[in-house]
Coordinates of C-alpha atoms in Angstrom, one line a residue:
X1072 CA 133.4 38.7 72.4
X1073 CA 132.7 35.2 73.5
X1074 CA 135.5 33.6 71.3
X1075 CA 139.1 34.5 72.1
X1076 CA 142.1 34.2 69.5
X1077 CA 143.1 30.5 70.5
X1078 CA 139.4 29.4 70.3
X1079 CA 139.0 31.6 66.7
X1080 CA 142.0 29.9 65.4
X1081 CA 141.0 26.3 66.2
X1082 CA 137.5 26.9 65.4
X1083 CA 138.4 28.4 62.0
X1084 CA 140.8 25.4 61.2
X1085 CA 138.4 22.7 62.3
X1086 CA 135.9 24.0 59.8
X1087 CA 138.3 24.5 57.1
X1088 CA 139.6 21.0 57.4
X1089 CA 136.4 19.5 58.0
X1090 CA 135.0 20.8 54.6
X1091 CA 138.1 19.1 53.0
X1092 CA 137.6 15.8 54.7
X1093 CA 133.7 16.0 53.7
X1094 CA 134.4 16.6 50.1
X1095 CA 136.7 13.3 50.1
X1096 CA 133.9 11.7 51.6
X1097 CA 131.5 12.9 49.0
X1098 CA 133.5 12.3 46.0
X1099 CA 135.9 9.4 46.6
X1100 CA 134.5 6.8 44.6
X1101 CA 137.7 5.2 43.2
X1102 CA 140.0 2.4 44.8
X1103 CA 140.8 2.4 47.7
X1104 CA 137.3 3.9 48.4
X1105 CA 137.0 2.3 51.9
X1106 CA 140.2 3.2 53.2
X1107 CA 140.1 6.8 51.9
X1108 CA 136.7 7.4 53.5
X1109 CA 137.9 5.8 56.9
X1110 CA 140.9 8.3 57.0
X1111 CA 138.5 11.0 56.2
X1112 CA 136.1 10.1 58.9
X1113 CA 138.9 9.9 61.4
X1114 CA 140.0 13.6 60.4
X1115 CA 136.6 14.7 60.9
X1116 CA 136.4 13.1 64.3
X1117 CA 139.7 14.8 65.2
X1118 CA 138.3 18.2 64.0
X1119 CA 135.1 17.6 66.3
X1120 CA 137.1 16.8 69.2
X1121 CA 139.4 19.7 69.0
X1122 CA 136.4 22.2 68.2
X1123 CA 134.4 21.1 71.1
X1124 CA 137.5 21.3 73.3
X1125 CA 137.7 25.2 72.2
X1126 CA 134.1 25.4 72.7
X1127 CA 134.7 24.4 76.4
X1128 CA 137.3 26.9 76.5
X1129 CA 140.0 24.2 76.5
X1130 CA 138.7 23.2 80.0
X1131 CA 138.4 26.7 81.4
X1132 CA 134.9 26.8 81.4
X1133 CA 133.4 29.5 83.5
X1134 CA 135.3 31.4 86.4
X1135 CA 133.6 31.5 89.7
X1136 CA 134.8 32.9 92.9
X1137 CA 133.8 30.6 95.8
X1138 CA 134.3 32.0 99.2
X1139 CA 137.3 30.8 101.1
X1140 CA 136.8 28.1 104.0
X1141 CA 137.8 30.8 106.6
X1142 CA 135.7 33.6 105.1
X1143 CA 132.8 34.8 106.8
X1144 CA 129.7 34.6 104.4
X1145 CA 128.3 37.7 103.2
X1146 CA 131.3 40.0 104.6
X1147 CA 132.3 42.6 102.0
X1148 CA 136.1 42.2 100.6
X1149 CA 136.0 38.6 102.0
X1150 CA 138.7 36.1 100.6
X1151 CA 137.4 34.3 97.5
X1152 CA 139.0 31.7 95.6
X1153 CA 138.8 31.5 91.6
X1154 CA 137.6 28.0 90.3
X1155 CA 136.6 27.0 86.8
X1156 CA 133.6 25.1 86.7
X1157 CA 130.7 24.4 84.3
X1158 CA 128.5 26.8 86.1
X1159 CA 126.8 29.8 84.4
X1160 CA 125.7 32.0 87.3
X1161 CA 123.5 34.3 85.0
X1162 CA 121.9 31.4 83.3
X1163 CA 121.6 29.0 86.3
X1164 CA 119.9 32.1 88.6
X1165 CA 117.3 32.6 85.9
X1166 CA 116.4 28.8 84.8
X1167 CA 117.2 27.4 88.1
X1168 CA 115.7 29.6 90.5
X1169 CA 113.0 30.7 87.9
X1170 CA 111.9 27.1 87.6
X1171 CA 112.3 26.2 91.3
X1172 CA 110.1 29.1 92.4
X1173 CA 107.7 29.5 89.5
X1174 CA 104.7 28.5 91.5
X1175 CA 105.4 31.6 93.9
X1176 CA 106.8 34.0 91.8
X1177 CA 105.4 33.3 88.2
X1178 CA 107.0 35.2 85.2
X1179 CA 107.3 38.6 86.9
X1180 CA 108.3 38.3 90.4
X1181 CA 111.8 36.8 90.4
X1182 CA 113.9 40.2 90.4
X1183 CA 111.7 41.9 92.9
X1184 CA 112.0 39.0 95.6
X1185 CA 115.6 38.9 94.7
X1186 CA 116.0 42.2 96.0
X1187 CA 113.7 41.8 98.9
X1188 CA 115.3 38.5 99.9
X1189 CA 118.9 39.8 99.7
X1190 CA 118.0 42.7 101.6
X1191 CA 116.6 40.5 104.4
X1192 CA 119.7 38.5 104.3
X1193 CA 121.7 41.6 104.5
X1194 CA 119.8 43.1 107.5
X1195 CA 120.1 39.7 109.4
X1196 CA 123.8 39.8 109.0
X1197 CA 124.2 43.6 109.6
X1198 CA 125.6 44.1 106.0
X1199 CA 124.6 46.1 103.1
X1200 CA 122.6 44.4 100.3
X1201 CA 124.3 43.0 97.3
X1202 CA 121.6 44.6 95.0
X1203 CA 122.5 48.3 95.1
X1204 CA 122.2 49.8 91.7
X1205 CA 118.7 51.5 92.9
X1206 CA 117.0 49.8 89.7
X1207 CA 115.5 46.4 88.9
X1208 CA 114.1 45.4 85.3
X1209 CA 110.4 45.4 85.4
X1210 CA 109.4 41.8 84.2
X1211 CA 106.0 43.2 83.0
X1212 CA 107.7 45.3 80.4
X1213 CA 111.3 44.5 79.7
X1214 CA 111.6 48.0 78.0
X1215 CA 111.4 49.7 81.4
X1216 CA 112.7 49.3 84.7
X1217 CA 111.5 50.3 88.3
X1218 CA 112.8 51.5 91.5
X1219 CA 114.5 49.5 94.1
X1220 CA 111.9 50.6 96.7
X1221 CA 109.0 49.6 94.4
X1222 CA 110.5 46.3 93.7
X1223 CA 110.7 45.7 97.4
X1224 CA 107.0 46.8 98.0
X1225 CA 105.6 44.6 95.1
X1226 CA 107.4 41.6 96.4
X1227 CA 106.3 42.2 99.9
X1228 CA 102.7 42.8 98.9
X1229 CA 102.2 40.6 95.8
X1230 CA 104.5 37.5 96.4
X1231 CA 105.9 36.9 99.8
X1232 CA 102.5 37.4 101.4
X1233 CA 101.2 34.5 99.5
X1234 CA 104.3 32.1 100.2
X1235 CA 104.5 30.2 103.6
X1236 CA 107.2 31.2 105.7
X1237 CA 109.4 28.1 105.2
X1238 CA 109.3 28.4 101.3
X1239 CA 110.3 32.2 101.8
X1240 CA 113.3 31.2 104.0
X1241 CA 114.3 28.3 101.4
X1242 CA 114.4 31.1 98.7
X1243 CA 116.7 33.4 100.8
X1244 CA 118.8 30.4 101.7
X1245 CA 119.4 29.6 97.8
X1246 CA 120.2 33.3 97.4
X1247 CA 122.8 32.7 100.2
X1248 CA 124.4 29.7 98.5
X1249 CA 124.6 31.7 95.3
X1250 CA 126.3 34.5 96.9
X1251 CA 129.0 32.3 98.1
X1252 CA 129.9 31.6 94.5
X1253 CA 130.1 34.8 92.8
X1254 CA 131.4 38.4 93.4
X1255 CA 129.1 40.7 95.0
X1256 CA 129.0 43.2 92.3
X1257 CA 127.4 40.6 90.0
X1258 CA 123.9 40.9 91.5
X1259 CA 123.1 44.1 90.1
X1260 CA 123.5 42.7 86.4
X1261 CA 121.4 39.8 87.2
X1262 CA 118.2 41.8 88.1
X1263 CA 118.4 43.8 85.2
X1264 CA 118.3 41.1 82.4
X1265 CA 115.0 39.9 80.6
X1266 CA 113.6 37.5 82.9
X1267 CA 112.7 33.8 82.7
X1268 CA 110.6 33.1 79.9
X1269 CA 110.0 29.6 79.0
X1270 CA 106.5 28.0 78.8
X1271 CA 104.6 26.2 81.9
X1272 CA 105.1 23.2 80.1
X1273 CA 109.1 23.5 80.5
X1274 CA 108.6 24.3 84.0
X1275 CA 106.9 21.4 84.6
X1276 CA 110.0 19.5 83.9
X1277 CA 112.6 22.1 84.9
X1278 CA 110.8 22.9 88.1
X1279 CA 110.5 19.4 89.4
X1280 CA 114.4 18.9 88.9
X1281 CA 115.0 22.0 90.5
X1282 CA 113.2 21.3 93.4
X1283 CA 115.0 17.8 93.7
X1284 CA 118.5 18.8 93.4
X1285 CA 119.5 21.4 95.8
X1286 CA 122.2 24.1 95.3
X1287 CA 124.3 22.5 98.0
X1288 CA 124.0 19.4 100.0
X1289 CA 126.0 18.1 102.8
X1290 CA 128.5 20.5 101.8
X1291 CA 128.9 19.2 98.3
X1292 CA 128.4 21.3 95.1
X1293 CA 125.3 19.8 93.8
X1294 CA 124.7 22.6 91.7
X1295 CA 127.2 21.2 89.5
X1296 CA 124.7 18.2 89.0
X1297 CA 122.2 20.6 87.7
X1298 CA 124.7 22.1 85.3
X1299 CA 125.9 18.8 84.0
X1300 CA 122.5 17.7 83.0
X1301 CA 122.7 19.7 79.6
X1302 CA 126.1 17.6 78.8
X1303 CA 124.5 14.5 79.3
X1304 CA 121.6 15.6 76.9
X1305 CA 124.5 16.7 74.1
X1306 CA 126.2 13.3 74.5
X1307 CA 122.9 11.8 74.2
X1308 CA 122.4 13.8 70.7
X1309 CA 125.6 12.8 69.3
X1310 CA 125.3 9.1 70.3
X1311 CA 121.9 9.1 68.5
X1312 CA 123.4 10.8 65.7
X1313 CA 126.0 8.4 65.3
X1314 CA 123.9 5.2 65.5
X1315 CA 121.3 6.4 62.9
X1316 CA 123.3 8.7 60.4
X1317 CA 126.9 7.3 60.7
X1318 CA 130.2 8.5 62.5
X1319 CA 130.7 11.1 59.7
X1320 CA 127.6 13.0 60.4
X1321 CA 128.0 12.7 64.0
X1322 CA 131.3 14.1 63.8
X1323 CA 130.2 16.8 61.5
X1324 CA 127.7 18.0 63.8
X1325 CA 130.3 17.9 66.6
X1326 CA 132.5 20.3 64.3
X1327 CA 130.1 22.9 63.8
X1328 CA 128.7 22.6 67.5
X1329 CA 131.9 23.4 68.8
X1330 CA 133.3 25.7 66.0
X1331 CA 130.8 28.4 67.0
X1332 CA 130.5 32.0 67.8
X1333 CA 126.8 32.5 67.8
X1334 CA 126.3 29.5 70.2
X1335 CA 129.5 29.6 71.9
X1336 CA 130.0 28.3 75.6
X1337 CA 129.7 31.7 77.1
X1338 CA 126.2 31.6 76.3
X1339 CA 124.7 28.5 77.6
X1340 CA 127.4 26.4 78.8
X1341 CA 127.0 25.5 82.3
X1342 CA 123.3 26.5 82.5
X1343 CA 120.6 24.6 83.5
X1344 CA 118.4 22.6 81.2
X1345 CA 119.0 24.8 78.0
X1346 CA 119.5 22.3 75.6
X1347 CA 116.4 20.1 76.3
X1348 CA 114.5 21.5 73.1
X1349 CA 117.6 20.8 71.0
X1350 CA 117.9 17.3 72.3
X1351 CA 113.9 16.6 71.2
X1352 CA 114.5 18.0 67.8
X1353 CA 117.4 15.7 67.4
X1354 CA 115.6 12.9 68.9
X1355 CA 112.5 13.6 66.5
X1356 CA 114.7 13.9 63.6
X1357 CA 116.2 10.4 64.5
X1358 CA 113.1 8.5 65.1
X1359 CA 111.7 9.9 61.7
X1360 CA 114.7 8.5 60.1
X1361 CA 113.7 5.4 61.7
X1362 CA 110.2 5.6 60.4
X1363 CA 108.9 5.6 64.1
X1364 CA 106.6 8.3 63.5
X1365 CA 104.4 8.5 66.6
X1366 CA 107.5 8.6 68.7
X1367 CA 109.2 11.3 66.4
X1368 CA 105.9 13.4 66.5
X1369 CA 106.1 13.0 70.5
X1370 CA 109.6 14.5 70.4
X1371 CA 108.9 17.3 68.3
X1372 CA 105.8 18.1 70.4
X1373 CA 108.0 18.1 73.4
X1374 CA 110.4 20.5 71.7
X1375 CA 107.5 22.8 70.7
X1376 CA 106.4 22.6 74.5
X1377 CA 110.0 23.6 75.5
X1378 CA 110.1 26.5 73.0
X1379 CA 107.3 27.4 70.7
X1380 CA 109.4 27.9 67.4
X1381 CA 110.4 24.2 67.1
X1382 CA 106.9 23.4 66.1
X1383 CA 108.2 24.7 62.7
X1384 CA 110.6 21.5 62.8
X1385 CA 107.5 19.2 63.1
X1386 CA 105.8 21.0 60.3
X1387 CA 108.7 20.4 58.1
X1388 CA 108.8 16.9 58.9
X1389 CA 105.1 16.4 58.0
X1390 CA 105.3 18.0 54.7
X1391 CA 106.6 15.2 52.6
X1392 CA 104.5 12.8 54.4
X1393 CA 101.4 15.2 53.5
X1394 CA 102.4 15.7 49.8
X1395 CA 102.7 11.9 49.3
X1396 CA 99.5 11.3 51.2
X1397 CA 97.3 13.7 49.7
X1398 CA 98.9 14.9 46.2
X1399 CA 100.1 11.4 45.3
X1400 CA 97.3 9.5 47.0
X1401 CA 99.5 7.1 49.1
X1402 CA 97.5 5.3 51.9
X1403 CA 100.7 4.3 53.6
X1404 CA 101.7 8.0 54.2
X1405 CA 98.5 8.7 55.4
X1406 CA 98.8 6.5 58.0
X1407 CA 102.2 7.4 58.8
X1408 CA 101.1 11.3 59.0
X1409 CA 98.3 10.2 61.2
X1410 CA 100.8 8.4 63.6
X1411 CA 103.0 11.4 63.4
X1412 CA 100.2 13.8 64.3
X1413 CA 99.2 11.7 67.0
X1414 CA 102.4 11.6 68.7
X1415 CA 102.8 15.3 68.2
X1416 CA 99.3 16.3 69.7
X1417 CA 99.6 13.7 72.5
X1418 CA 102.8 15.1 73.7
X1419 CA 101.6 18.6 73.5
X1420 CA 98.3 18.0 75.0
X1421 CA 99.7 15.9 77.8
X1422 CA 102.3 18.5 78.9
X1423 CA 99.9 21.3 78.4
X1424 CA 97.1 19.6 80.3
X1425 CA 99.5 18.8 83.1
X1426 CA 100.9 22.2 83.5
X1427 CA 97.3 23.8 83.4
X1428 CA 96.3 21.4 86.2
X1429 CA 99.4 22.6 88.2
X1430 CA 100.0 26.2 87.3
X1431 CA 96.5 27.2 85.9
X1432 CA 95.3 28.9 82.9
X1433 CA 96.7 32.4 84.2
X1434 CA 100.2 31.1 83.6
X1435 CA 99.8 30.4 80.1
X1436 CA 97.7 33.7 79.4
X1437 CA 100.8 35.6 80.9
X1438 CA 103.3 33.5 79.1
X1439 CA 101.6 34.4 75.6
X1440 CA 101.4 37.9 76.7
X1441 CA 105.1 38.0 77.4
X1442 CA 106.4 36.1 74.8
X1443 CA 104.6 38.0 72.0
X1444 CA 106.1 41.1 73.6
X1445 CA 109.5 39.7 74.0
X1446 CA 109.5 38.3 70.4
X1447 CA 109.1 42.0 69.3
X1448 CA 112.2 43.2 71.2
X1449 CA 115.3 43.9 69.3
X1450 CA 118.0 42.7 71.7
X1451 CA 121.4 43.3 70.2
X1452 CA 122.3 39.5 69.9
X1453 CA 119.1 38.3 68.2
X1454 CA 118.9 37.0 64.9
X1455 CA 116.1 37.1 62.4
X1456 CA 114.5 38.5 59.2
X1457 CA 113.4 41.5 61.2
X1458 CA 117.0 42.7 61.9
X1459 CA 117.8 42.5 58.0
X1460 CA 114.7 44.7 57.0
X1461 CA 114.7 47.2 59.6
X1462 CA 118.3 48.0 59.3
X1463 CA 118.9 52.0 58.8
X1464 CA 122.2 54.2 59.2
X1465 CA 120.7 55.1 62.8
X1466 CA 120.6 51.5 64.2
X1467 CA 124.3 51.1 65.3
X1468 CA 126.5 52.5 67.6
X1469 CA 124.3 52.6 70.6
X1470 CA 124.8 52.3 74.5
X1471 CA 122.4 50.6 76.4
X1472 CA 124.3 50.1 79.6
X1473 CA 122.3 50.7 83.2
X1474 CA 119.2 52.8 83.9
X1475 CA 119.8 55.6 81.1
X1476 CA 120.7 52.9 78.6
X1477 CA 117.3 51.1 79.1
X1478 CA 115.7 54.3 78.3
X1479 CA 117.5 54.7 75.1
X1480 CA 116.9 50.9 74.5
X1481 CA 113.1 51.8 74.8
X1482 CA 113.3 54.5 72.3
X1483 CA 115.4 52.4 70.1
X1484 CA 112.9 49.8 70.1
X1485 CA 110.2 52.1 69.4
X1486 CA 111.6 53.4 66.3
X1487 CA 112.6 50.0 65.2
X1488 CA 108.8 49.0 65.8
X1489 CA 107.7 51.7 63.5
X1490 CA 110.3 50.9 60.8
X1491 CA 109.0 47.1 60.8
X1492 CA 105.2 48.3 60.5
X1493 CA 106.5 50.7 57.8
X1494 CA 108.3 47.9 55.7
X1495 CA 105.6 45.2 56.0
X1496 CA 105.0 45.8 52.2
X1497 CA 108.3 44.3 51.7
X1498 CA 108.6 41.8 54.9
X1499 CA 105.2 39.8 54.2
X1500 CA 106.3 38.9 50.7
X1501 CA 109.7 38.0 51.7
X1502 CA 108.3 35.9 54.6
X1503 CA 105.8 34.0 52.3
X1504 CA 108.4 33.6 49.5
X1505 CA 110.6 32.0 52.3
X1506 CA 108.0 30.0 53.6
X1507 CA 106.7 28.8 50.5
X1508 CA 110.1 28.0 48.9
X1509 CA 111.1 26.0 52.0
X1510 CA 107.9 23.9 51.7
X1511 CA 108.3 23.3 48.1
X1512 CA 112.0 22.6 48.4
X1513 CA 111.4 19.8 50.9
X1514 CA 108.4 17.8 49.5
X1515 CA 110.6 15.5 47.5
X1516 CA 113.2 15.3 50.5
X1517 CA 113.3 12.8 53.5
X1518 CA 111.0 14.0 56.3
X1519 CA 114.0 14.6 58.6
X1520 CA 115.7 16.8 55.9
X1521 CA 112.6 18.6 55.6
X1522 CA 112.3 19.1 59.1
X1523 CA 115.5 21.1 59.2
X1524 CA 115.0 23.4 56.3
X1525 CA 111.4 24.4 57.3
X1526 CA 112.2 24.6 61.0
X1527 CA 115.5 26.7 60.2
X1528 CA 113.5 29.2 57.8
X1529 CA 110.6 29.6 60.2
X1530 CA 112.7 30.5 63.3
X1531 CA 114.4 32.8 61.1
X1532 CA 111.6 34.7 59.2
X1533 CA 108.8 34.4 61.5
X1534 CA 110.5 34.9 65.1
X1535 CA 113.4 36.6 66.5
X1536 CA 115.3 34.0 68.7
X1537 CA 118.5 34.8 70.3
X1538 CA 121.7 33.9 68.7
X1539 CA 122.3 30.8 70.8
X1540 CA 119.1 29.0 69.7
X1541 CA 120.8 28.6 66.2
X1542 CA 122.9 25.9 67.9
X1543 CA 120.3 23.7 65.9
X1544 CA 122.1 24.7 62.6
X1545 CA 125.0 22.4 63.6
X1546 CA 122.6 19.5 62.3
X1547 CA 122.3 21.2 58.9
X1548 CA 126.2 20.1 57.7
X1549 CA 125.7 16.7 59.2
X1550 CA 122.6 15.9 57.3
X1551 CA 124.2 17.5 54.1
X1552 CA 127.3 15.4 54.7
X1553 CA 125.0 12.2 54.9
X1554 CA 122.7 13.2 51.9
X1555 CA 125.8 14.0 49.7
X1556 CA 127.4 10.6 50.5
X1557 CA 124.6 8.6 49.8
X1558 CA 123.1 10.5 46.7
X1559 CA 122.9 8.1 44.0
X1560 CA 124.2 10.2 41.0
X1561 CA 126.7 12.9 40.6
X1562 CA 124.0 15.5 40.2
X1563 CA 122.5 15.0 43.5
X1564 CA 126.1 14.8 45.2
X1565 CA 127.1 18.1 43.7
X1566 CA 123.8 19.6 44.7
X1567 CA 124.2 18.7 48.5
X1568 CA 127.9 19.4 48.5
X1569 CA 127.3 22.7 47.1
X1570 CA 124.8 23.5 50.0
X1571 CA 127.4 22.2 52.4
X1572 CA 130.2 24.4 51.1
X1573 CA 127.6 27.4 51.5
X1574 CA 127.1 26.5 55.0
X1575 CA 130.6 26.1 55.6
X1576 CA 131.2 29.7 54.2
X1577 CA 128.3 31.0 56.4
X1578 CA 129.4 29.5 59.6
X1579 CA 133.1 30.7 58.8
X1580 CA 131.8 34.5 58.3
X1581 CA 130.0 34.4 61.7
X1582 CA 133.4 33.9 63.3
X1583 CA 135.1 36.6 61.2
X1584 CA 132.1 39.0 61.9
X1585 CA 133.1 40.0 65.3
X1586 CA 136.6 40.7 64.3
X1587 CA 135.5 42.8 60.9
X1588 CA 133.2 45.0 63.0
X1589 CA 133.6 46.5 66.4
X1590 CA 129.9 47.2 67.1
X1591 CA 127.9 44.4 68.3
X1592 CA 124.9 45.5 66.4
X1593 CA 126.6 45.8 63.3
X1594 CA 128.1 42.1 63.2
X1595 CA 124.8 40.8 64.3
X1596 CA 123.2 42.4 61.5
X1597 CA 125.9 41.0 59.2
X1598 CA 125.2 37.6 60.4
X1599 CA 121.5 38.0 59.9
X1600 CA 122.3 38.7 56.0
X1601 CA 124.6 35.9 55.8
X1602 CA 122.2 33.5 57.0
X1603 CA 119.5 34.7 54.9
X1604 CA 121.8 34.4 52.0
X1605 CA 122.4 30.7 52.8
X1606 CA 118.8 30.2 53.0
X1607 CA 118.2 31.5 49.8
X1608 CA 121.0 29.3 48.4
X1609 CA 119.8 26.2 50.3
X1610 CA 116.1 26.6 49.1
X1611 CA 117.0 27.1 45.6
X1612 CA 119.4 24.1 45.4
X1613 CA 116.7 21.8 47.1
X1614 CA 113.8 23.0 44.8
X1615 CA 112.6 20.2 42.6
X1616 CA 112.9 22.2 39.3
X1617 CA 112.1 19.3 37.1
X1618 CA 108.8 18.8 38.9
X1619 CA 108.1 22.3 38.7
X1620 CA 108.8 22.6 34.9
X1621 CA 106.5 19.4 34.4
X1622 CA 103.6 21.2 36.5
X1623 CA 104.1 24.7 34.5
X1624 CA 104.4 22.6 31.2
X1625 CA 101.2 20.6 32.1
X1626 CA 99.2 23.6 33.0
X1627 CA 100.2 25.5 30.0
X1628 CA 99.3 22.6 27.6
X1629 CA 95.7 22.4 29.3
X1630 CA 94.4 25.6 27.5
X1631 CA 95.9 24.7 24.1
X1632 CA 94.3 21.4 24.2
X1633 CA 90.9 22.9 25.4
X1634 CA 91.3 25.5 22.3
X1635 CA 92.0 22.6 19.9

């Protein structure tokens, strides 16, 4: 569980109070309107600050265990000092080292070479290696593992032999630096995860930064510079939201970002560049709000090059433009759509082209092979439609720990794959209904609003992302508050306020779920069902029912006119 009792209480109260303050902002139309709204906004800001503080574990951040000044490096049972820092060892290992040495290890060599580098370091120090479990995850097929000896041989033959001695020594030095920061028994778990999976276009940026910023420089913990980059990006997002959508919307985003179980600090806080795609989506929405279509498209393209599924947010932003351009025959919207498409295609083309030059076509081929497989693995805390449709009474109550657990995880996944194949008769219509419904619901909305509903539905219905990627949903209540506050009539305010309340109930349910169910698989399924329900409410509320009735009436009148 990633939210303790104090975090749970603060998060729950922040959301509840924020919903009340949001209601005041939406419906207060009488005197003194300005004063009331000002105080409601102040309450939202207090809730946001409190929620973000709880997200950061009230300053505790992550516990790491640094070698004491008098400790001899590498010695077992050496004296370590507990510190609380913005440093997520597991995430930093994968994204910092994975990016830094991508040119040498690609997607499949990091674990094997960590085992070999650790072994060589230990031999040089006359000590035992830190990777001692006897098994290493096979990054060519994450549903299987390989023996420790096989991992050593693969690294020696396929990776180390192609590296310069200086580069290999640099990698081993980085392993030594990380071993100074964590207990020795953490290393068995880190080489048993699911690997490093961003596209080469992300590596282009992440790898460059990782090679510039060392883990330690002149005795200073420069790894903290790397892990604080995400905080800079998040502050940038909130400032941009405040500038373009107002303080109330930015504070609302802060409330739901901080008061989160599915995207809590324990998942990505203190990591290395895990919020770049979110930042790109936010900036795309902001520039779409300003009507700067080429820049908005470029940011959405950058988000798609960071993680593939954010392309759905770009599609959503383009839908209202395309509707007005081709259905309503608007020349101005055709020009807007063209500029948006040019920005989107230019960003993707530029990043992909440079990554091809540096890393080659083979890196992209391996990436797509891996990501297709990875997207079809039913990890315990991933969220998507597949988790809803494949639910059966044999799914929960599993133990996937260690080498025997991975064998059970493989068999469990194979059975779920078969279940998904058997239920495609249901899955495909649901996917189509959700996709068409989201598109229909956004044709009369603003492009930045359309971006959110289509992007969110696409990532849920057509992929299976990890829970922490749903941090992007913190934007939903922010834009709903803005939409409800600025709606011209009572019906519009009630509609968007109702969707906001539904989202609040969903977000509260994600906090309650781990306390309602003791099984991770069960409460993950509950969250998936709750999110699907919210999407249904959101789509139904935003569908242009009057326009649809007009279309139906017009079509039914045509045969009668022809008969007459």
